[in-house]
XYZ file of C-alpha atoms in Angstrom:
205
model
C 192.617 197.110 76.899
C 190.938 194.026 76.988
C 191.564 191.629 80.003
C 193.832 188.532 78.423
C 192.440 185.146 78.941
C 195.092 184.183 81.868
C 193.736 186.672 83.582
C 191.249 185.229 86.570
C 188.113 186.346 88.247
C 188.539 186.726 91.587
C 185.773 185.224 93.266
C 183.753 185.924 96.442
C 184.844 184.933 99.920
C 182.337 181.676 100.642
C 180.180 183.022 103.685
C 180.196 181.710 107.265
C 177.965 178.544 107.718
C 177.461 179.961 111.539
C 175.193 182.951 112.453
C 176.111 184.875 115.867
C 173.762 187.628 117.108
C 174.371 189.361 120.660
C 170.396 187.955 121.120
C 169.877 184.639 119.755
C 167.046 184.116 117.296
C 163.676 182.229 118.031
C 161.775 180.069 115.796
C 158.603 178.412 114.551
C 160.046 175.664 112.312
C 156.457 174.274 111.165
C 156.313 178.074 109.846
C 159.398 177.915 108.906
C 159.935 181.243 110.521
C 163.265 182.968 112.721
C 162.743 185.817 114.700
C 165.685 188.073 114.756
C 165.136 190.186 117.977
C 168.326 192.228 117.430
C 168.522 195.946 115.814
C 169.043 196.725 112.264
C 172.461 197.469 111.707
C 173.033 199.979 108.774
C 176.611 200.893 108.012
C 175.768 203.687 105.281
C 172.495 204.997 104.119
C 174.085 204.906 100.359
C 174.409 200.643 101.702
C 170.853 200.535 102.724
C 169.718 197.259 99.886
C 173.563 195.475 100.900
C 172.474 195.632 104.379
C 168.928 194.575 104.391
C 170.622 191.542 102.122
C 173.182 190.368 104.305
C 170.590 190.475 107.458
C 168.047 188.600 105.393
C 171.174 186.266 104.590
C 172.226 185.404 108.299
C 168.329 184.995 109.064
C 167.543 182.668 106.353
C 171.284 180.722 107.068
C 170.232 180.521 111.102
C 166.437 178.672 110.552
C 168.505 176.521 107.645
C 171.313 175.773 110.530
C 168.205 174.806 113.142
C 166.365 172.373 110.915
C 169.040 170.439 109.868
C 170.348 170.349 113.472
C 166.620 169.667 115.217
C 164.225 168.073 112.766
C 164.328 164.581 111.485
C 165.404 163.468 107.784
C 164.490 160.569 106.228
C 165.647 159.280 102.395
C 163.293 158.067 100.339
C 162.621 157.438 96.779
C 161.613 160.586 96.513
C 164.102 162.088 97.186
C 165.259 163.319 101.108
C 162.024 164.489 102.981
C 162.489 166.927 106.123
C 159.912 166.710 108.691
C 158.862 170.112 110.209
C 156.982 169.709 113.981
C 153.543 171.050 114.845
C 152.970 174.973 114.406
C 153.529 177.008 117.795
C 152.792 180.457 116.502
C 149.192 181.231 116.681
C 147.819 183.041 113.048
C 144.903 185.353 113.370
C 142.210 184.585 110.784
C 141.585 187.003 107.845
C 137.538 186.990 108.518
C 135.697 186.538 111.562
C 134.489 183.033 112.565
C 131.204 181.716 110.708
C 127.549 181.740 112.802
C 126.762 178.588 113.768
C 123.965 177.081 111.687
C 120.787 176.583 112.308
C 119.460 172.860 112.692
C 117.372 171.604 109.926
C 113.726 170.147 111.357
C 115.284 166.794 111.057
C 118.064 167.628 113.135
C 115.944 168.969 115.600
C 113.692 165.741 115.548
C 116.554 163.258 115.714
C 118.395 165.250 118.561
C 114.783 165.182 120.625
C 114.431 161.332 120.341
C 118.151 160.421 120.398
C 118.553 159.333 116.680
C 122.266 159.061 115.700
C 123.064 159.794 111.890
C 123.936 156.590 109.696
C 127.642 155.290 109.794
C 129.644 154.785 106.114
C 128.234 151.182 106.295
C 124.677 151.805 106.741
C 124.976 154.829 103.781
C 126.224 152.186 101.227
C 123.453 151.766 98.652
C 124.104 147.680 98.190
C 123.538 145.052 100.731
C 124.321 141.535 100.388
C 121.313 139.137 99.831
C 121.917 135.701 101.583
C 118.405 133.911 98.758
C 120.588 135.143 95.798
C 124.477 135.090 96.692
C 124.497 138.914 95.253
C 125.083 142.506 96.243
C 121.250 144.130 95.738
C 120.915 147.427 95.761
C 118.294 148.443 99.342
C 116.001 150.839 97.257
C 115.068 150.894 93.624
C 114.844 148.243 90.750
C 115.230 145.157 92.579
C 116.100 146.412 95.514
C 116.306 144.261 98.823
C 113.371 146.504 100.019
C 110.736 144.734 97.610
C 111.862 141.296 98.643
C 108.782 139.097 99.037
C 106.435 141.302 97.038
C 105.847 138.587 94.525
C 105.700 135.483 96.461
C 103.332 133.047 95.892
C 103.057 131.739 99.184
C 103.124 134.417 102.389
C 103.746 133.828 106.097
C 100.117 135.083 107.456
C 99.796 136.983 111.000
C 96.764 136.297 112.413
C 97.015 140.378 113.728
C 97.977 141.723 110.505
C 95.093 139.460 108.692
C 92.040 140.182 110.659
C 93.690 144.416 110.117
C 93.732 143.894 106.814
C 90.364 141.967 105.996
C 88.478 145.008 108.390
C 90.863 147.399 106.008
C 89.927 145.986 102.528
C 87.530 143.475 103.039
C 86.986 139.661 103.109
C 87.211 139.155 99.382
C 90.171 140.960 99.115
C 93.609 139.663 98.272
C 97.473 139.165 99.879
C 98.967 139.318 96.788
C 100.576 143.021 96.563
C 99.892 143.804 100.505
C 103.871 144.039 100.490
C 103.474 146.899 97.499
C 100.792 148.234 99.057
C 102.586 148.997 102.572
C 106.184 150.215 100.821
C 103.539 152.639 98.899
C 101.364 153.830 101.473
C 104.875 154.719 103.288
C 106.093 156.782 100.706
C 102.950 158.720 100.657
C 103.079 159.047 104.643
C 106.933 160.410 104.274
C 105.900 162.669 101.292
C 103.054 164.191 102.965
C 105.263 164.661 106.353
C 108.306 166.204 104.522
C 105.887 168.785 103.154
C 104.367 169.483 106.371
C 108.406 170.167 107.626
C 108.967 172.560 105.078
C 105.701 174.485 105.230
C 106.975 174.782 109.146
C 110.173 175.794 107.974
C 108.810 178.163 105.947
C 106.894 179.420 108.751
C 109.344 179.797 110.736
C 111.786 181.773 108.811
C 109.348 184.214 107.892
């Protein structure tokens, strides 16, 4: 027959909140791990699953029990945030540690005369120019590095002047030495960044 509708379900027995073990567990809350160092009790082979449930029960109910009771909580509009402490359990890696590589020429060169890489300030690619009032970018169309090229009036170093009339001649004229300099640079780095990487080349070999 049919069970009537008075009849009711029994239900289950809650479970104890509190976990006792002859040996008491350890843990690595930022792993969010419990160590039971206790045997496995098994009451029947046939109860093998119902066993390995109820001891996977107490462990999970004994690292529950120690983070509410040790860790701090905080509410926020979130929602209510646990925070776990530092990891204590060393994890080996799953491959072995990475060579260390080999420095570039450049690293090599700056290490030998003490040349520090650029901070975030000095990478930023605009620069504020006091003449104009605006952010310029330091290389490129208009860039801060071509400032003076086409003045019509020059500061003249006496040095620099007598160089530069032995260089080009008498006849020959300021306008553009500012060009010509930021050129011949470029050319000077070019032809020394190939000379690097033919000695690179060189050297792996």
């Amino acid at each position: 027959m049919a069970p009537s509708k008075n009849t009711e379900i029994e239900k289950p027995a809650p479970l104890p909140i509190t976990v006792s073990k002859p040996t008491p567990y350890t843990f690595d809350l930022g792993l969010l791990l419990a160590l039971d160092p206790n045997p496995l009790v098994l009451t029947e082979s046939s109860n093998l699953e119902q066993d390995l449930a109820n001891t996977a029960r107490d462990g999970a109910q004994a690292l529950l029990n120690q983070l509410l009771s040790t860790c701090p909580i905080a509410s926020t509009p979130s929602g209510v945030l646990l925070s776990l402490p530092a990891i204590e359990t060393p994890l080996p890696r799953e491959k072995p540690l990475p060579p260390p590589k080999a420095q570039t020429t450049w690293q090599k060169f700056a290490a030998k005369k003490g040349i520090k890489p650029k901070t975030a300030e000095e990478k930023k690619k605009l620069v504020y120019d006091e003449a104009t009032g605006e952010w310029v970018p330091k290389w490129g169309y208009k860039g801060k590095n071509k400032a003076g090229e086409q003045d019509w009036i020059v500061e003249v170093d006496e040095k620099k002047e007598r160089e530069r009339r032995e260089k080009h001649g008498e006849n020959a004229e300021r306008q553009g030495d500012g060009r010509r300099e930021r050129k011949e640079k470029i050319r000077r780095n070019e032809r020394m960044q190939r000379a690097n990487e033919r000695k690179a080349g060189k050297g792996k070999r």
